[in-house]
């Protein structure tokens, strides 16, 4: 297996989203956040609009962040996109069943058997 960095996976994921999925993600990201808390959404928009993205360009775009913070931001963005896609696709039977199993497990672990 080829070892690819998170940046490459993130870029591939963002570039692979449909227009509707991108719009849904933007709405999902803005649901409860203030503008100053949306650095991950700014990174999403930057990657989406830029054809040639590399680490150096990301560092120049976000000079207020140091390298570990950028790595954390990319990881958070990747996770948020996956969560959003899961919510968008939750009507799929397999995802719905897994979600109900997860809920049952949580309730059972809390002693709520009924």
Tab-separated table of N, CA, C and O in Angstrom, residues 39-84:
chain	number	residue	atom	x	y	z
A	39	UNK	N	-12.234	28.114	10.733
A	39	UNK	CA	-10.969	28.001	10.004
A	39	UNK	C	-10.966	26.774	9.111
A	39	UNK	O	-10.448	26.812	7.999
A	40	UNK	N	-11.581	25.683	9.581
A	40	UNK	CA	-11.617	24.475	8.756
A	40	UNK	C	-12.455	24.672	7.506
A	40	UNK	O	-12.156	24.126	6.456
A	41	UNK	N	-13.498	25.513	7.594
A	41	UNK	CA	-14.312	25.795	6.417
A	41	UNK	C	-13.548	26.679	5.438
A	41	UNK	O	-13.658	26.509	4.225
A	42	UNK	N	-12.748	27.600	5.955
A	42	UNK	CA	-11.904	28.423	5.085
A	42	UNK	C	-10.882	27.544	4.354
A	42	UNK	O	-10.613	27.755	3.171
A	43	UNK	N	-10.342	26.556	5.062
A	43	UNK	CA	-9.418	25.617	4.430
A	43	UNK	C	-10.141	24.802	3.359
A	43	UNK	O	-9.618	24.604	2.264
A	44	UNK	N	-11.355	24.370	3.649
A	44	UNK	CA	-12.167	23.642	2.675
A	44	UNK	C	-12.372	24.477	1.410
A	44	UNK	O	-12.153	24.002	0.294
A	45	UNK	N	-12.798	25.725	1.596
A	45	UNK	CA	-13.036	26.609	0.449
A	45	UNK	C	-11.755	26.835	-0.347
A	45	UNK	O	-11.778	26.844	-1.583
A	46	UNK	N	-10.642	27.011	0.360
A	46	UNK	CA	-9.370	27.237	-0.320
A	46	UNK	C	-8.976	26.034	-1.165
A	46	UNK	O	-8.609	26.184	-2.330
A	47	UNK	N	-9.057	24.846	-0.596
A	47	UNK	CA	-8.700	23.627	-1.341
A	47	UNK	C	-9.656	23.416	-2.500
A	47	UNK	O	-9.240	23.033	-3.595
A	48	UNK	N	-10.929	23.686	-2.276
A	48	UNK	CA	-11.933	23.488	-3.326
A	48	UNK	C	-11.696	24.416	-4.521
A	48	UNK	O	-11.855	24.014	-5.665
A	49	UNK	N	-11.296	25.648	-4.255
A	49	UNK	CA	-11.163	26.632	-5.328
A	49	UNK	C	-9.793	26.644	-5.989
A	49	UNK	O	-9.621	27.233	-7.053
A	50	UNK	N	-8.817	26.017	-5.373
A	50	UNK	CA	-7.457	26.032	-5.892
A	50	UNK	C	-7.159	24.736	-6.624
A	50	UNK	O	-7.458	23.660	-6.131
A	51	UNK	N	-6.575	24.849	-7.801
A	51	UNK	CA	-6.236	23.650	-8.567
A	51	UNK	C	-4.922	23.026	-8.130
A	51	UNK	O	-4.765	21.821	-8.142
A	52	UNK	N	-3.962	23.843	-7.757
A	52	UNK	CA	-2.651	23.340	-7.367
A	52	UNK	C	-2.449	23.619	-5.884
A	52	UNK	O	-2.051	24.707	-5.499
A	53	UNK	N	-2.726	22.627	-5.056
A	53	UNK	CA	-2.626	22.798	-3.607
A	53	UNK	C	-1.428	22.000	-3.099
A	53	UNK	O	-1.278	20.831	-3.420
A	54	UNK	N	-0.580	22.659	-2.330
A	54	UNK	CA	0.499	21.948	-1.649
A	54	UNK	C	0.682	22.558	-0.265
A	54	UNK	O	0.079	23.569	0.065
A	55	UNK	N	1.520	21.933	0.525
A	55	UNK	CA	1.719	22.360	1.910
A	55	UNK	C	2.181	23.811	2.010
A	55	UNK	O	1.733	24.551	2.868
A	56	UNK	N	3.085	24.205	1.134
A	56	UNK	CA	3.627	25.564	1.190
A	56	UNK	C	2.531	26.603	0.930
A	56	UNK	O	2.471	27.638	1.596
A	57	UNK	N	1.665	26.339	-0.030
A	57	UNK	CA	0.578	27.267	-0.311
A	57	UNK	C	-0.397	27.353	0.856
A	57	UNK	O	-0.910	28.433	1.165
A	58	UNK	N	-0.657	26.227	1.504
A	58	UNK	CA	-1.548	26.235	2.667
A	58	UNK	C	-0.937	27.045	3.805
A	58	UNK	O	-1.617	27.828	4.452
A	59	UNK	N	0.362	26.891	4.018
A	59	UNK	CA	1.036	27.671	5.074
A	59	UNK	C	0.984	29.171	4.781
A	59	UNK	O	0.831	29.983	5.682
A	60	UNK	N	1.118	29.535	3.498
A	60	UNK	CA	1.050	30.958	3.131
A	60	UNK	C	-0.364	31.503	3.300
A	60	UNK	O	-0.555	32.647	3.689
A	61	UNK	N	-1.355	30.690	2.994
A	61	UNK	CA	-2.753	31.115	3.108
A	61	UNK	C	-3.168	31.290	4.570
A	61	UNK	O	-3.992	32.140	4.890
A	62	UNK	N	-2.598	30.476	5.450
A	62	UNK	CA	-2.943	30.518	6.868
A	62	UNK	C	-1.687	30.783	7.705
A	62	UNK	O	-1.233	29.920	8.461
A	63	UNK	N	-1.105	31.982	7.593
A	63	UNK	CA	0.156	32.277	8.297
A	63	UNK	C	0.006	32.309	9.815
A	63	UNK	O	0.990	32.161	10.538
A	64	UNK	N	-1.207	32.510	10.307
A	64	UNK	CA	-1.418	32.578	11.756
A	64	UNK	C	-1.312	31.210	12.430
A	64	UNK	O	-1.231	31.122	13.655
A	65	UNK	N	-1.302	30.148	11.630
A	65	UNK	CA	-1.225	28.793	12.175
A	65	UNK	C	0.167	28.207	11.972
A	65	UNK	O	0.762	28.377	10.915
A	66	UNK	N	0.664	27.512	12.976
A	66	UNK	CA	1.935	26.824	12.795
A	66	UNK	C	1.670	25.423	12.218
A	66	UNK	O	0.515	25.003	12.102
A	67	UNK	N	2.705	24.709	11.869
A	67	UNK	CA	2.569	23.432	11.167
A	67	UNK	C	1.719	22.417	11.928
A	67	UNK	O	0.841	21.796	11.321
A	68	UNK	N	1.916	22.207	13.236
A	68	UNK	CA	1.049	21.246	13.936
A	68	UNK	C	-0.419	21.655	13.916
A	68	UNK	O	-1.311	20.807	13.811
A	69	UNK	N	-0.691	22.954	14.013
A	69	UNK	CA	-2.078	23.416	13.974
A	69	UNK	C	-2.699	23.159	12.606
A	69	UNK	O	-3.873	22.802	12.511
A	70	UNK	N	-1.930	23.335	11.546
A	70	UNK	CA	-2.435	23.069	10.200
A	70	UNK	C	-2.738	21.585	10.049
A	70	UNK	O	-3.771	21.202	9.481
A	71	UNK	N	-1.879	20.745	10.576
A	71	UNK	CA	-2.118	19.301	10.515
A	71	UNK	C	-3.389	18.930	11.266
A	71	UNK	O	-4.186	18.121	10.782
A	72	UNK	N	-3.585	19.505	12.437
A	72	UNK	CA	-4.799	19.257	13.210
A	72	UNK	C	-6.032	19.778	12.471
A	72	UNK	O	-7.085	19.145	12.475
A	73	UNK	N	-5.905	20.931	11.843
A	73	UNK	CA	-7.003	21.519	11.089
A	73	UNK	C	-7.395	20.628	9.911
A	73	UNK	O	-8.577	20.404	9.661
A	74	UNK	N	-6.410	20.093	9.220
A	74	UNK	CA	-6.686	19.192	8.091
A	74	UNK	C	-7.357	17.911	8.575
A	74	UNK	O	-8.314	17.445	7.953
A	75	UNK	N	-6.882	17.360	9.677
A	75	UNK	CA	-7.481	16.145	10.224
A	75	UNK	C	-8.923	16.406	10.650
A	75	UNK	O	-9.819	15.586	10.403
A	76	UNK	N	-9.149	17.551	11.282
A	76	UNK	CA	-10.502	17.916	11.707
A	76	UNK	C	-11.418	18.106	10.501
A	76	UNK	O	-12.559	17.641	10.502
A	77	UNK	N	-10.931	18.773	9.477
A	77	UNK	CA	-11.710	18.978	8.261
A	77	UNK	C	-12.074	17.643	7.625
A	77	UNK	O	-13.222	17.422	7.242
A	78	UNK	N	-11.123	16.747	7.526
A	78	UNK	CA	-11.358	15.424	6.939
A	78	UNK	C	-12.453	14.694	7.709
A	78	UNK	O	-13.392	14.150	7.126
A	79	UNK	N	-12.362	14.728	9.042
A	79	UNK	CA	-13.359	14.067	9.881
A	79	UNK	C	-14.733	14.704	9.715
A	79	UNK	O	-15.746	14.004	9.615
A	80	UNK	N	-14.793	16.022	9.666
A	80	UNK	CA	-16.071	16.712	9.519
A	80	UNK	C	-16.733	16.414	8.172
A	80	UNK	O	-17.952	16.264	8.093
A	81	UNK	N	-15.943	16.315	7.124
A	81	UNK	CA	-16.495	15.971	5.810
A	81	UNK	C	-17.090	14.574	5.852
A	81	UNK	O	-18.205	14.342	5.358
A	82	UNK	N	-16.380	13.629	6.461
A	82	UNK	CA	-16.896	12.258	6.552
A	82	UNK	C	-18.167	12.186	7.383
A	82	UNK	O	-19.119	11.481	7.020
A	83	UNK	N	-18.214	12.922	8.481
A	83	UNK	CA	-19.429	12.954	9.309
A	83	UNK	C	-20.589	13.525	8.509
A	83	UNK	O	-21.705	12.997	8.523
A	84	UNK	N	-20.333	14.600	7.793
A	84	UNK	CA	-21.374	15.233	6.976
A	84	UNK	C	-21.885	14.281	5.898
A	84	UNK	O	-23.087	14.169	5.677
